[in-house]
PDB file of C-alpha atoms in Angstrom:
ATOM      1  CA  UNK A   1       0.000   0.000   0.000  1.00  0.00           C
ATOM      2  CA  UNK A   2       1.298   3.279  -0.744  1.00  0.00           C
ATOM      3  CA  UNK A   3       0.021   6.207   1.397  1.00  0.00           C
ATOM      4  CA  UNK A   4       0.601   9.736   0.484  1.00  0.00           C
ATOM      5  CA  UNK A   5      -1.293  12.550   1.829  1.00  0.00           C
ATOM      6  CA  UNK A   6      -4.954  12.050   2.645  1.00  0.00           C
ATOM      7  CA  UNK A   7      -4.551   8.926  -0.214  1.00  0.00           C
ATOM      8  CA  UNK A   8      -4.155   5.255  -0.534  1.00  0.00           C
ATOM      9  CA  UNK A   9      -2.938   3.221  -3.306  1.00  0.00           C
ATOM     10  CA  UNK A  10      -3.183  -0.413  -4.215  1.00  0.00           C
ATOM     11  CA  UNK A  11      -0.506  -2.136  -5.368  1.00  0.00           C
ATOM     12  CA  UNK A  12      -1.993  -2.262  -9.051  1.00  0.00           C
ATOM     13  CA  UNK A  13      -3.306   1.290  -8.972  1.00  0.00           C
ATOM     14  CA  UNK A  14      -1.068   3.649 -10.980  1.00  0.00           C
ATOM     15  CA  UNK A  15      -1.066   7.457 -10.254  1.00  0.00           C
ATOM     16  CA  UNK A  16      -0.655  10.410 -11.816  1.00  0.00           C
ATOM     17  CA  UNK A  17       1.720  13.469 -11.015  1.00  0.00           C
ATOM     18  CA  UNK A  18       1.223  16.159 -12.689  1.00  0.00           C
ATOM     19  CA  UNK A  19       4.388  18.804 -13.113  1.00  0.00           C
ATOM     20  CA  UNK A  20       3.567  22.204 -12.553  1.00  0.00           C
ATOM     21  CA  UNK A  21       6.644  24.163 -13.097  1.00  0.00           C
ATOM     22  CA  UNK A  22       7.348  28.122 -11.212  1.00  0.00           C
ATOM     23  CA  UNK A  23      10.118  28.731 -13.344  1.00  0.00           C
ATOM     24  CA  UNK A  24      10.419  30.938 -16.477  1.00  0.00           C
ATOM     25  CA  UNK A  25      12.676  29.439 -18.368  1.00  0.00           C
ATOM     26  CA  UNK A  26      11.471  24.958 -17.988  1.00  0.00           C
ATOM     27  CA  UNK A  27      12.303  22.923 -20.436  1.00  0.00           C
ATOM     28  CA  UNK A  28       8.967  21.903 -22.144  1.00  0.00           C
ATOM     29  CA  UNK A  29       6.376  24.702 -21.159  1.00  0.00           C
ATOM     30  CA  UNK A  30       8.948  27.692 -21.031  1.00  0.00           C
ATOM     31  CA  UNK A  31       7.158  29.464 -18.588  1.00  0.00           C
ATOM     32  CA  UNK A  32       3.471  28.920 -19.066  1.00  0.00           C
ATOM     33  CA  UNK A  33       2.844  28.402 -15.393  1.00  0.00           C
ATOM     34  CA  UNK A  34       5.323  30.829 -13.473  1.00  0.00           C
ATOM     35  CA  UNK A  35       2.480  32.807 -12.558  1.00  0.00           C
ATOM     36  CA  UNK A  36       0.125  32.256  -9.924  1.00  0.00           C
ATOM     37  CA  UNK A  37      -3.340  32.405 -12.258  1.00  0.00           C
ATOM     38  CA  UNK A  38      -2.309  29.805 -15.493  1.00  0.00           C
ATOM     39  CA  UNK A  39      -0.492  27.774 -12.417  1.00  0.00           C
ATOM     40  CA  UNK A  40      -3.489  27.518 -10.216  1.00  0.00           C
ATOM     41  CA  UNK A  41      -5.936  26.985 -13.679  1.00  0.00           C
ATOM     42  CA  UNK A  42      -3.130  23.704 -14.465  1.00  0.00           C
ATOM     43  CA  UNK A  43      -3.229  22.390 -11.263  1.00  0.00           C
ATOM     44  CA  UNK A  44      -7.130  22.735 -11.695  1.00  0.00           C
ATOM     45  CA  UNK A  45      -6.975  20.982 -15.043  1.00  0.00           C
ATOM     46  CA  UNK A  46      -4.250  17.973 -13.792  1.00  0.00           C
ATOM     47  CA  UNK A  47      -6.625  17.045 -11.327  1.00  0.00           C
ATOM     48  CA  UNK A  48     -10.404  16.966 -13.490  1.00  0.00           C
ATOM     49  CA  UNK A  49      -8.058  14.581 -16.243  1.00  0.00           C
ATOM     50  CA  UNK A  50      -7.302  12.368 -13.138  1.00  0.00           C
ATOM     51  CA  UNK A  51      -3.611  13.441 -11.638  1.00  0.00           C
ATOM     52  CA  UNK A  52      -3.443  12.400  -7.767  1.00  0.00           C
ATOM     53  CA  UNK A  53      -0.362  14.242  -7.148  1.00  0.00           C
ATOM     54  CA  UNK A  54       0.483  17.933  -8.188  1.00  0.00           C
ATOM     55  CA  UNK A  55       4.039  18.173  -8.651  1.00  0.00           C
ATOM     56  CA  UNK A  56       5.505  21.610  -7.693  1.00  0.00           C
ATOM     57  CA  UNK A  57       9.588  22.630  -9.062  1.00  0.00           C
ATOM     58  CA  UNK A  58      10.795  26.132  -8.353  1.00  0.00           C
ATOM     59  CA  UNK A  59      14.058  25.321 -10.445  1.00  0.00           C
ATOM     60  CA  UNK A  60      14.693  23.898 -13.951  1.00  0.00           C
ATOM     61  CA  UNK A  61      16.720  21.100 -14.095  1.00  0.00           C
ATOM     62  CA  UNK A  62      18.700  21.908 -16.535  1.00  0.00           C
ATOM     63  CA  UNK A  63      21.723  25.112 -16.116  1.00  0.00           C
ATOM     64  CA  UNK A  64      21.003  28.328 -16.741  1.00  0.00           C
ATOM     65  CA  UNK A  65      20.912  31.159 -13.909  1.00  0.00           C
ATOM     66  CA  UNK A  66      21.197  30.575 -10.680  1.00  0.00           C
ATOM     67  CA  UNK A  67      18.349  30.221  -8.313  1.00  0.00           C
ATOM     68  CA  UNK A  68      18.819  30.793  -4.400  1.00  0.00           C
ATOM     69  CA  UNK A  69      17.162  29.214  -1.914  1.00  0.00           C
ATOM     70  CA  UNK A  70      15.205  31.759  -1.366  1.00  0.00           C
ATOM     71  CA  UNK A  71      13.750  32.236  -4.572  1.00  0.00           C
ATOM     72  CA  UNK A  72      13.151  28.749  -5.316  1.00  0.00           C
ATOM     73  CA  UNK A  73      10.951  29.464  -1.933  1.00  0.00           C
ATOM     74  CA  UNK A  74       9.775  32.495  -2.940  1.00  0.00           C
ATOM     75  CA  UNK A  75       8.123  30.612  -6.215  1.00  0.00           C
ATOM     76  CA  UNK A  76       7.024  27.293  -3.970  1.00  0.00           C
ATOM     77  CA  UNK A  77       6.205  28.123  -0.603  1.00  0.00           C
ATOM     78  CA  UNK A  78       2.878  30.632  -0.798  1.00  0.00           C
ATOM     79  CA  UNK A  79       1.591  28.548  -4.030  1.00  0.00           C
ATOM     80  CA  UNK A  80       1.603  25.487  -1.921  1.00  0.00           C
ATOM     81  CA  UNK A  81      -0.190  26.869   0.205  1.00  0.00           C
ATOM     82  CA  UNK A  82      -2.870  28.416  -2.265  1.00  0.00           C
ATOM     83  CA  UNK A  83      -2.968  24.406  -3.544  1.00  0.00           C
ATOM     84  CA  UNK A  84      -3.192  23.491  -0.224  1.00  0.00           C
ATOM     85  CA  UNK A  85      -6.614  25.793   0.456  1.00  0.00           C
ATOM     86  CA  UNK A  86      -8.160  25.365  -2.883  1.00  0.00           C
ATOM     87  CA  UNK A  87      -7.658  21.425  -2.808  1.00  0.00           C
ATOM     88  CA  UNK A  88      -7.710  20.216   0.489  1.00  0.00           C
ATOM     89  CA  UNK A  89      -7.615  16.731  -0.885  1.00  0.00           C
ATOM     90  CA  UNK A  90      -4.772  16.479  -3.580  1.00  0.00           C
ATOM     91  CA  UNK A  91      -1.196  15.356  -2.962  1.00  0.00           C
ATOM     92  CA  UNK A  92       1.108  18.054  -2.974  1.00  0.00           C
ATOM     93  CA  UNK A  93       4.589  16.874  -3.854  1.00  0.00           C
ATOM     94  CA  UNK A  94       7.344  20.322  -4.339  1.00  0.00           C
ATOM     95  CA  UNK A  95      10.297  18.980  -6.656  1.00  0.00           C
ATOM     96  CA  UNK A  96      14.006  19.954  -4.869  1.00  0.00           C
ATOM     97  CA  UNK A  97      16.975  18.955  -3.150  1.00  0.00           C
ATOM     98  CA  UNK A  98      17.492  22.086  -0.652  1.00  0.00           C
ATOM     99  CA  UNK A  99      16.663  21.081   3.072  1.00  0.00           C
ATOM    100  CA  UNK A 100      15.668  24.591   3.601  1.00  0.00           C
ATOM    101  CA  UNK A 101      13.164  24.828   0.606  1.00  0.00           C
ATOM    102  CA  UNK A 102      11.863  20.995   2.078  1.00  0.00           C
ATOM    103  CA  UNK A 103      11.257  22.854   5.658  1.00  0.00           C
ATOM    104  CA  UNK A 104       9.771  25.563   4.600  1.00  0.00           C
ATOM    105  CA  UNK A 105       7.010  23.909   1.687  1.00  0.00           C
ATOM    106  CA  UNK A 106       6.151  21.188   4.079  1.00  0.00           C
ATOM    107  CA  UNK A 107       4.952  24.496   6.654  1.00  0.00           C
ATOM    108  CA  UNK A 108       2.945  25.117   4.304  1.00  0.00           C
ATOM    109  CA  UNK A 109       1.362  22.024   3.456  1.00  0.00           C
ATOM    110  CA  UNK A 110       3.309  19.525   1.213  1.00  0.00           C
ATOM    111  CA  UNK A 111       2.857  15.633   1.633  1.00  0.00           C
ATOM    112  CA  UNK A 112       6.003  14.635  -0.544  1.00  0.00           C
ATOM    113  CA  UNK A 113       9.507  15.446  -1.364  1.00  0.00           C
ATOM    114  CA  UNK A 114      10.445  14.836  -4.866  1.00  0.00           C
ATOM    115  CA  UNK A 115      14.519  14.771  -4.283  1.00  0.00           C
ATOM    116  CA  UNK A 116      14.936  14.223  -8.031  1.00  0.00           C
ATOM    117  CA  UNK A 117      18.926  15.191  -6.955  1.00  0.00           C
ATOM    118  CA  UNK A 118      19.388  11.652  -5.178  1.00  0.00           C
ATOM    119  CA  UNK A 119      20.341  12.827  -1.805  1.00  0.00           C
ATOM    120  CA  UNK A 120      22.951  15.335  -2.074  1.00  0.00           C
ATOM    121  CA  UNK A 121      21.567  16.921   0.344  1.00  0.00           C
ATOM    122  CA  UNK A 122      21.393  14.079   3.209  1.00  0.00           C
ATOM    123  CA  UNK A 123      19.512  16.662   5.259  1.00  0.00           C
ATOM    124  CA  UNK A 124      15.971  16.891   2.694  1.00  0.00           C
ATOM    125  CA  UNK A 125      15.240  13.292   4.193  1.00  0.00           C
ATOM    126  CA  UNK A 126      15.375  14.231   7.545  1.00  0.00           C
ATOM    127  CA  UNK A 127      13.318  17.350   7.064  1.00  0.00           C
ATOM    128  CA  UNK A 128      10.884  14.207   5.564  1.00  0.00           C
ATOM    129  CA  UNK A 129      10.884  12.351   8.618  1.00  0.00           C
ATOM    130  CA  UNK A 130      10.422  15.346  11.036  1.00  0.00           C
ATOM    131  CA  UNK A 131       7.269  16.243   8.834  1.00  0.00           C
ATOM    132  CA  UNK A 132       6.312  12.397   8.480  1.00  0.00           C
ATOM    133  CA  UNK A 133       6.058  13.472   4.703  1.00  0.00           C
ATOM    134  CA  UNK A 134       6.657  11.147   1.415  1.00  0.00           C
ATOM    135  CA  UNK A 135      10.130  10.765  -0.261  1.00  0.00           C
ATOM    136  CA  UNK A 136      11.311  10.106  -3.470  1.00  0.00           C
ATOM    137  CA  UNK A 137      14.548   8.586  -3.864  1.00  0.00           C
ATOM    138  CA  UNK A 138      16.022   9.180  -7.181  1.00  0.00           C
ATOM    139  CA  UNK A 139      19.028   7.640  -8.666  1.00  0.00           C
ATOM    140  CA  UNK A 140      20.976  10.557 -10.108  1.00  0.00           C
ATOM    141  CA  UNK A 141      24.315   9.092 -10.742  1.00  0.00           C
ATOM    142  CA  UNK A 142      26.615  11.362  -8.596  1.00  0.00           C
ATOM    143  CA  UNK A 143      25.555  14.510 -10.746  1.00  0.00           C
ATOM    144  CA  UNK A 144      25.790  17.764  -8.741  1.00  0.00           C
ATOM    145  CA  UNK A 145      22.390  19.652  -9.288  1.00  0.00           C
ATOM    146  CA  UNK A 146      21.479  21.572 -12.581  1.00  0.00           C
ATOM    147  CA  UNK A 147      24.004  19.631 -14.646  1.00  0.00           C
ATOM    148  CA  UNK A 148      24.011  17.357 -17.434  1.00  0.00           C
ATOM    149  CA  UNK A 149      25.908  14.343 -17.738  1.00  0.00           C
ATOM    150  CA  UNK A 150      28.989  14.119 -19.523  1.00  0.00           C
ATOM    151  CA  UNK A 151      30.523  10.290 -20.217  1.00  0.00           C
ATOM    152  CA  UNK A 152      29.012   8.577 -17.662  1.00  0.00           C
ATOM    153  CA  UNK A 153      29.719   5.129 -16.955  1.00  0.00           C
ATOM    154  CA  UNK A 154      28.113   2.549 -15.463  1.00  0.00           C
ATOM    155  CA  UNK A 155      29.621  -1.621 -15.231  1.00  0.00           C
ATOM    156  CA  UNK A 156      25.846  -1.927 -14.562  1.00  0.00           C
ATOM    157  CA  UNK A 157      23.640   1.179 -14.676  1.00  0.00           C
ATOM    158  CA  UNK A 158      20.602  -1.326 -13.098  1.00  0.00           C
ATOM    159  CA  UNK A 159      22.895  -2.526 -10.257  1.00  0.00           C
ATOM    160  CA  UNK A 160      23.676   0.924  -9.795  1.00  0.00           C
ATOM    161  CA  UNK A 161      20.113   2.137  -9.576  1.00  0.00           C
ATOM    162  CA  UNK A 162      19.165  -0.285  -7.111  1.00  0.00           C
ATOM    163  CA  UNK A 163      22.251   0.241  -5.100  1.00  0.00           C
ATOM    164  CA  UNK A 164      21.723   3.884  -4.849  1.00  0.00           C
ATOM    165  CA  UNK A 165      17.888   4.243  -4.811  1.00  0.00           C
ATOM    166  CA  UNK A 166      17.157   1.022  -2.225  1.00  0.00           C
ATOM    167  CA  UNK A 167      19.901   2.578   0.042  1.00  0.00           C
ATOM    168  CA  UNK A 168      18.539   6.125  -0.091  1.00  0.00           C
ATOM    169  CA  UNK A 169      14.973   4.391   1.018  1.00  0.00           C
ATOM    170  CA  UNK A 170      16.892   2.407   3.765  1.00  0.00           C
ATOM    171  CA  UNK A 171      18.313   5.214   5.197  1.00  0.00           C
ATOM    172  CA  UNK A 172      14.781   7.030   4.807  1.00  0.00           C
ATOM    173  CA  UNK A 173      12.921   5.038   6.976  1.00  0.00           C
ATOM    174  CA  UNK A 174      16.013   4.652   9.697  1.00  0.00           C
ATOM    175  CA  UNK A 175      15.650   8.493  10.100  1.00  0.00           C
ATOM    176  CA  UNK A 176      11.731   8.090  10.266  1.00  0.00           C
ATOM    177  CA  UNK A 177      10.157   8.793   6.992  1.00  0.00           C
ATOM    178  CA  UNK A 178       6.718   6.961   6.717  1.00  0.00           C
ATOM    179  CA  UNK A 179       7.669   3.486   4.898  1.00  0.00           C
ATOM    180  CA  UNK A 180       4.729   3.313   2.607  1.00  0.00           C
ATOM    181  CA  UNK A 181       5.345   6.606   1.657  1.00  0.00           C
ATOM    182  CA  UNK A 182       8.814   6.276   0.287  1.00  0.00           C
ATOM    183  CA  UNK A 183       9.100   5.865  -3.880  1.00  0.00           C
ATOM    184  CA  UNK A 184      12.289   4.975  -5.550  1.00  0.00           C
ATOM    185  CA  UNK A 185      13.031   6.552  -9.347  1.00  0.00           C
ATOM    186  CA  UNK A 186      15.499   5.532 -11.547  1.00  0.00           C
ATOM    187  CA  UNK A 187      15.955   8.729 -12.462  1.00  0.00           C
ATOM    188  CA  UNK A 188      15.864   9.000 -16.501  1.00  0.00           C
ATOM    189  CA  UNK A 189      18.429  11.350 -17.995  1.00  0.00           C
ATOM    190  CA  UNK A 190      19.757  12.076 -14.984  1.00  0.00           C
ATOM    191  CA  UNK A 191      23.476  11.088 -15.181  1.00  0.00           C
ATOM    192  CA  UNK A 192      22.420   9.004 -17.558  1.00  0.00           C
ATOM    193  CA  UNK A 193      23.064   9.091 -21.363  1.00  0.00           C
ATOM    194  CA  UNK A 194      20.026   7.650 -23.511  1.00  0.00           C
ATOM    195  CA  UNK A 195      21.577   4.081 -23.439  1.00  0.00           C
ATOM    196  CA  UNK A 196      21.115   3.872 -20.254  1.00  0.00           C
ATOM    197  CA  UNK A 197      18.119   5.527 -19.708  1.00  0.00           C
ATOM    198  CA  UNK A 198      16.553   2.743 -22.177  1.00  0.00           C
ATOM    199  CA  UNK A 199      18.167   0.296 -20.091  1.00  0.00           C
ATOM    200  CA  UNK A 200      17.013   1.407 -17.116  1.00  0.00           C
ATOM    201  CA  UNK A 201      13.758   1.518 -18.528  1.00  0.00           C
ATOM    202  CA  UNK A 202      13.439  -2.456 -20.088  1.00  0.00           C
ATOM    203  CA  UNK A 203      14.777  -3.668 -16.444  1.00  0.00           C
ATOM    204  CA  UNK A 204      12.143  -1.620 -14.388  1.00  0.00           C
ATOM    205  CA  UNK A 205      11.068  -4.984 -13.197  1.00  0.00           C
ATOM    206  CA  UNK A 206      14.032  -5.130 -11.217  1.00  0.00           C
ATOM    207  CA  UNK A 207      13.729  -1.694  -9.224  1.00  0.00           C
ATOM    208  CA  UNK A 208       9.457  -3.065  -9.014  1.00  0.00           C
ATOM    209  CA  UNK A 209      11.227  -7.075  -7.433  1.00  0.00           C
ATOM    210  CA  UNK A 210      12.688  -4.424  -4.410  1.00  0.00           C
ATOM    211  CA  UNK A 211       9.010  -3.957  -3.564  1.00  0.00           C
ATOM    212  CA  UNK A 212       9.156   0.001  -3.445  1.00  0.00           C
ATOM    213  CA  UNK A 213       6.764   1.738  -5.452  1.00  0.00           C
ATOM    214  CA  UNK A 214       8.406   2.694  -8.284  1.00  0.00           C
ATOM    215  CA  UNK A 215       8.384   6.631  -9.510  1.00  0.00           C
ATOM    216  CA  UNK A 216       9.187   7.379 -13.123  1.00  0.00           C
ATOM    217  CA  UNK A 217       9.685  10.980 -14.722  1.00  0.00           C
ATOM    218  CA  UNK A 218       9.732  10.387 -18.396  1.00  0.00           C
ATOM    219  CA  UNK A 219       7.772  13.258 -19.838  1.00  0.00           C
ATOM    220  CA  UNK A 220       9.345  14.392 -23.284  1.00  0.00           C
ATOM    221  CA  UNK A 221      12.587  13.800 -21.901  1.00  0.00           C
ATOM    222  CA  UNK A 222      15.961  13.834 -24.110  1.00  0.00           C
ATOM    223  CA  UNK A 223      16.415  10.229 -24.414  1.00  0.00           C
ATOM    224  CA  UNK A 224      12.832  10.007 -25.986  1.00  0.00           C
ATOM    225  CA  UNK A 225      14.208  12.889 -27.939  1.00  0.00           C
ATOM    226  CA  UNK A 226      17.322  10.740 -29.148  1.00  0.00           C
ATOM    227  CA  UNK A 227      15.957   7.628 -29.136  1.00  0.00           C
ATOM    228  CA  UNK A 228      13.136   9.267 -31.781  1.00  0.00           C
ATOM    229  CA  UNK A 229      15.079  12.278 -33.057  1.00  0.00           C
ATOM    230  CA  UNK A 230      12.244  14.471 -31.994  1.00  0.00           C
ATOM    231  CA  UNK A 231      12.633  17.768 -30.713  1.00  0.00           C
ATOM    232  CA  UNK A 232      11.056  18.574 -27.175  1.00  0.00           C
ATOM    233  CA  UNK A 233       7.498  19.490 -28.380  1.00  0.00           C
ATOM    234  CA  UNK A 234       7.534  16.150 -30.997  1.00  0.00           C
ATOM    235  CA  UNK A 235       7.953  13.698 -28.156  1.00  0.00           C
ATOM    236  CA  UNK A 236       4.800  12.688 -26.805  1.00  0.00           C
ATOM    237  CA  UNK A 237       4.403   9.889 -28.789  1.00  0.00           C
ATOM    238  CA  UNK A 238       7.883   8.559 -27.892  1.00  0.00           C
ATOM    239  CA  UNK A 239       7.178   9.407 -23.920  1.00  0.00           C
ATOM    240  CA  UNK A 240       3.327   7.464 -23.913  1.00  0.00           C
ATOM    241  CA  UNK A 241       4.902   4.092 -25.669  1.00  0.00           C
ATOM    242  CA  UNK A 242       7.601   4.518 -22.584  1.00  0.00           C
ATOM    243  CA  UNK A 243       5.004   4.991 -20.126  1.00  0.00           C
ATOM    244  CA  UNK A 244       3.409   2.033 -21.471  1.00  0.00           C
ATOM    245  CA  UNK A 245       6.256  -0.235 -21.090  1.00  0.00           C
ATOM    246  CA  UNK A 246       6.627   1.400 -17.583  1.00  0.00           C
ATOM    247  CA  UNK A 247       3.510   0.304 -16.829  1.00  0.00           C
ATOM    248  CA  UNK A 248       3.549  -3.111 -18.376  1.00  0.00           C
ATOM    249  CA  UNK A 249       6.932  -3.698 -16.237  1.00  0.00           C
ATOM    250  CA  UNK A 250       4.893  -2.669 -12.848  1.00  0.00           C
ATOM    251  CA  UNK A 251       6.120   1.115 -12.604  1.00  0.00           C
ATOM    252  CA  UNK A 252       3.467   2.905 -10.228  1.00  0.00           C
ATOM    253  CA  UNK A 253       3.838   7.018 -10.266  1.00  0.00           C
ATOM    254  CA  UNK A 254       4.507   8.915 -13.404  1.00  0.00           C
ATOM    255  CA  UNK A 255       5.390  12.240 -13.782  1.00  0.00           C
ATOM    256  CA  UNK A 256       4.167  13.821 -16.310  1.00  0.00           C
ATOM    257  CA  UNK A 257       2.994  16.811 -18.727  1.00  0.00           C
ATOM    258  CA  UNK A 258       0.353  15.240 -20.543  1.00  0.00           C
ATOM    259  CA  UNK A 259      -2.183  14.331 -17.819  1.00  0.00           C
ATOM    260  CA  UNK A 260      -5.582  12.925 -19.931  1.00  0.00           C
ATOM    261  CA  UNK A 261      -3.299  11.073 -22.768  1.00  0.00           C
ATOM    262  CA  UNK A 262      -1.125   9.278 -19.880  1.00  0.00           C
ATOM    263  CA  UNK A 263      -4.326   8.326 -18.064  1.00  0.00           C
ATOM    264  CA  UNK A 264      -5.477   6.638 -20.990  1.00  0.00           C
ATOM    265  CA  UNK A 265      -2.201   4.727 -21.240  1.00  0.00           C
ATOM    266  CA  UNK A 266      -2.054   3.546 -18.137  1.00  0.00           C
ATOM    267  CA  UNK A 267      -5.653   2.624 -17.522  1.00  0.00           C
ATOM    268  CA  UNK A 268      -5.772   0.335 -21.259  1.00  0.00           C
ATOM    269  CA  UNK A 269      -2.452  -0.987 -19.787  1.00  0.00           C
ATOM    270  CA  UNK A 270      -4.506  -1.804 -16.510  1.00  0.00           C
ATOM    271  CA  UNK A 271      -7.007  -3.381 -18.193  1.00  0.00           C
ATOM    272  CA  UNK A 272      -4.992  -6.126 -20.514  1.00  0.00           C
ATOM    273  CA  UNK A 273      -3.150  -6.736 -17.290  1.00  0.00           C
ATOM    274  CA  UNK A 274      -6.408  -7.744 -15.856  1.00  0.00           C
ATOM    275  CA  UNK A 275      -6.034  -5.091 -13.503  1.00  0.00           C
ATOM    276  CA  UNK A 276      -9.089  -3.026 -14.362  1.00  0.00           C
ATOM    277  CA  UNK A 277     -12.147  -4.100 -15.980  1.00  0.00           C
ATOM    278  CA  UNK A 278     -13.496  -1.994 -19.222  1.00  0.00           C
ATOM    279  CA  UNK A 279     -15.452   1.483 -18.671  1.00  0.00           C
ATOM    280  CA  UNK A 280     -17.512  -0.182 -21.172  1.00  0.00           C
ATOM    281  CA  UNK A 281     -18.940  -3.563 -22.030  1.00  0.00           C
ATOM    282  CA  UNK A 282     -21.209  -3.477 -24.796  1.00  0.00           C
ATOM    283  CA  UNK A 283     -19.280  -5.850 -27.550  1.00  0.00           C
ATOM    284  CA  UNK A 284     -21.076  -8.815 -28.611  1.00  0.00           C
ATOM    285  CA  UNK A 285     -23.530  -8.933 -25.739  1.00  0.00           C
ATOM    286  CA  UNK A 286     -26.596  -6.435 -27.687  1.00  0.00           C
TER     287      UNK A 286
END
């Protein structure tokens, strides 16, 4: 069972989290929801196409300027606390790796950290544990933050996953975080190149054997990019046909931009796993 917020999860019941980005300059949306009204109206939308969590990043992931701690606050704290008032009953995850940022979103009414940095800051899981908030543990390959990987090298980028992620939960629950509300993430792209990314992705079964929930961010990323030689608004083919694998391989979270198409996706994938019956059963029975 995973438990997150006011929410419980089956085992076989996947979830959405919807990324809503307070940054000017992200990746995909370049700013569409930096300010408060078109944020608010996306979080509104996420959760009538069926997102369960509401994903919250103050930072791009990527380089580019530099963002304190205080203004990645400044662009978290108050809207997760707007979130917080307008829907008492959605999971409220805020996406960073500061302890401070951690302290200071869960004040105002997060249920999960979404360290996305895998642990460099050891502190953001004790911050979890004093708030008896969820965790993600995220397999980032050693990367400082806001970098991009550079040839990386793995003897076994799977072994390494589970290594780092299964640790980081370990640790987690010895410092008190919640133990059904821990989630480990391979991390796609994340001092990874596309190789392994794609790797990681056909042995998901293996981070799923651990028996942690499994959390995977694959929206439009650059090794769907690659893989497809798309660029970043030509990829959501390329990232549905990975959730679906995801989801055929027993991945439970997904992170993503593209709320109503991934719920579709995930609930046919439900279905021929026997997992979910039909909306509709009219075929051959009139």
């Amino acid at each position: 069972m995973l438990r997150l917020g006011r929410r419980e999860f089956g085992p076989h019941e996947p979830v959405i989290m919807a990324i809503v980005n307070r940054t000017p300059d992200s990746f995909y949306d370049q700013g569409a929801t930096f300010r408060d009204e078109p944020a608010l109206a996306r979080v509104e939308q996420a959760v009538a196409e069926g997102a369960a969590i509401i994903d919250v990043g103050g930072v791009k992931a990527g380089p580019g300027e530099e963002v304190t701690a205080a203004e990645e606050a400044r662009r978290t704290v108050g809207f997760v606390a707007e979130v917080r008032r307008r829907f008492p009953d959605v999971i409220i995850s805020v996406d960073t790796w500061r302890a401070e940022v951690g302290e200071a979103v869960c004040e105002a009414g997060a249920d999960l950290l979404n360290d996305a940095w895998g642990g460099v800051d050891p502190r953001l899981a004790e911050v979890a544990a004093r708030y008896r908030v969820g965790l993600v543990c995220t397999h980032a390959g050693g990367a400082e933050p806001r970098t991009r990987p550079h040839r990386v090298e793995y003897g076994d980028v799977m072994a390494d996953i589970l290594e780092v992620t299964v640790g980081l939960a370990e640790r987690a629950v010895s410092l008190g975080v919640p133990r059904e509300s821990i989630m480990i993430d391979p991390g796609h792209d994340f001092g990874k190149n596309t190789r392994h990314s794609l790797e990681a992705t056909r042995r998901l079964d293996e981070m799923v054997a651990t028996g942690w929930p499994v959390l995977v961010s694959l929206s439009n990323k650059d090794f769907v990019g690659e893989t497809l030689d798309r660029p970043v608004k030509e990829r959501v083919v390329g990232t549905l046909a990975t959730t679906a694998v995801s989801a055929w391989l027993g991945a439970q979270v997904y992170r993503v931009h593209e709320v109503a198409e991934t719920r579709q996706v995930l609930d046919m994938v439900s279905a021929i796993a026997g997992h979910r019956e039909p909306s509709v059963a009219r075929r051959g029975l009139a």
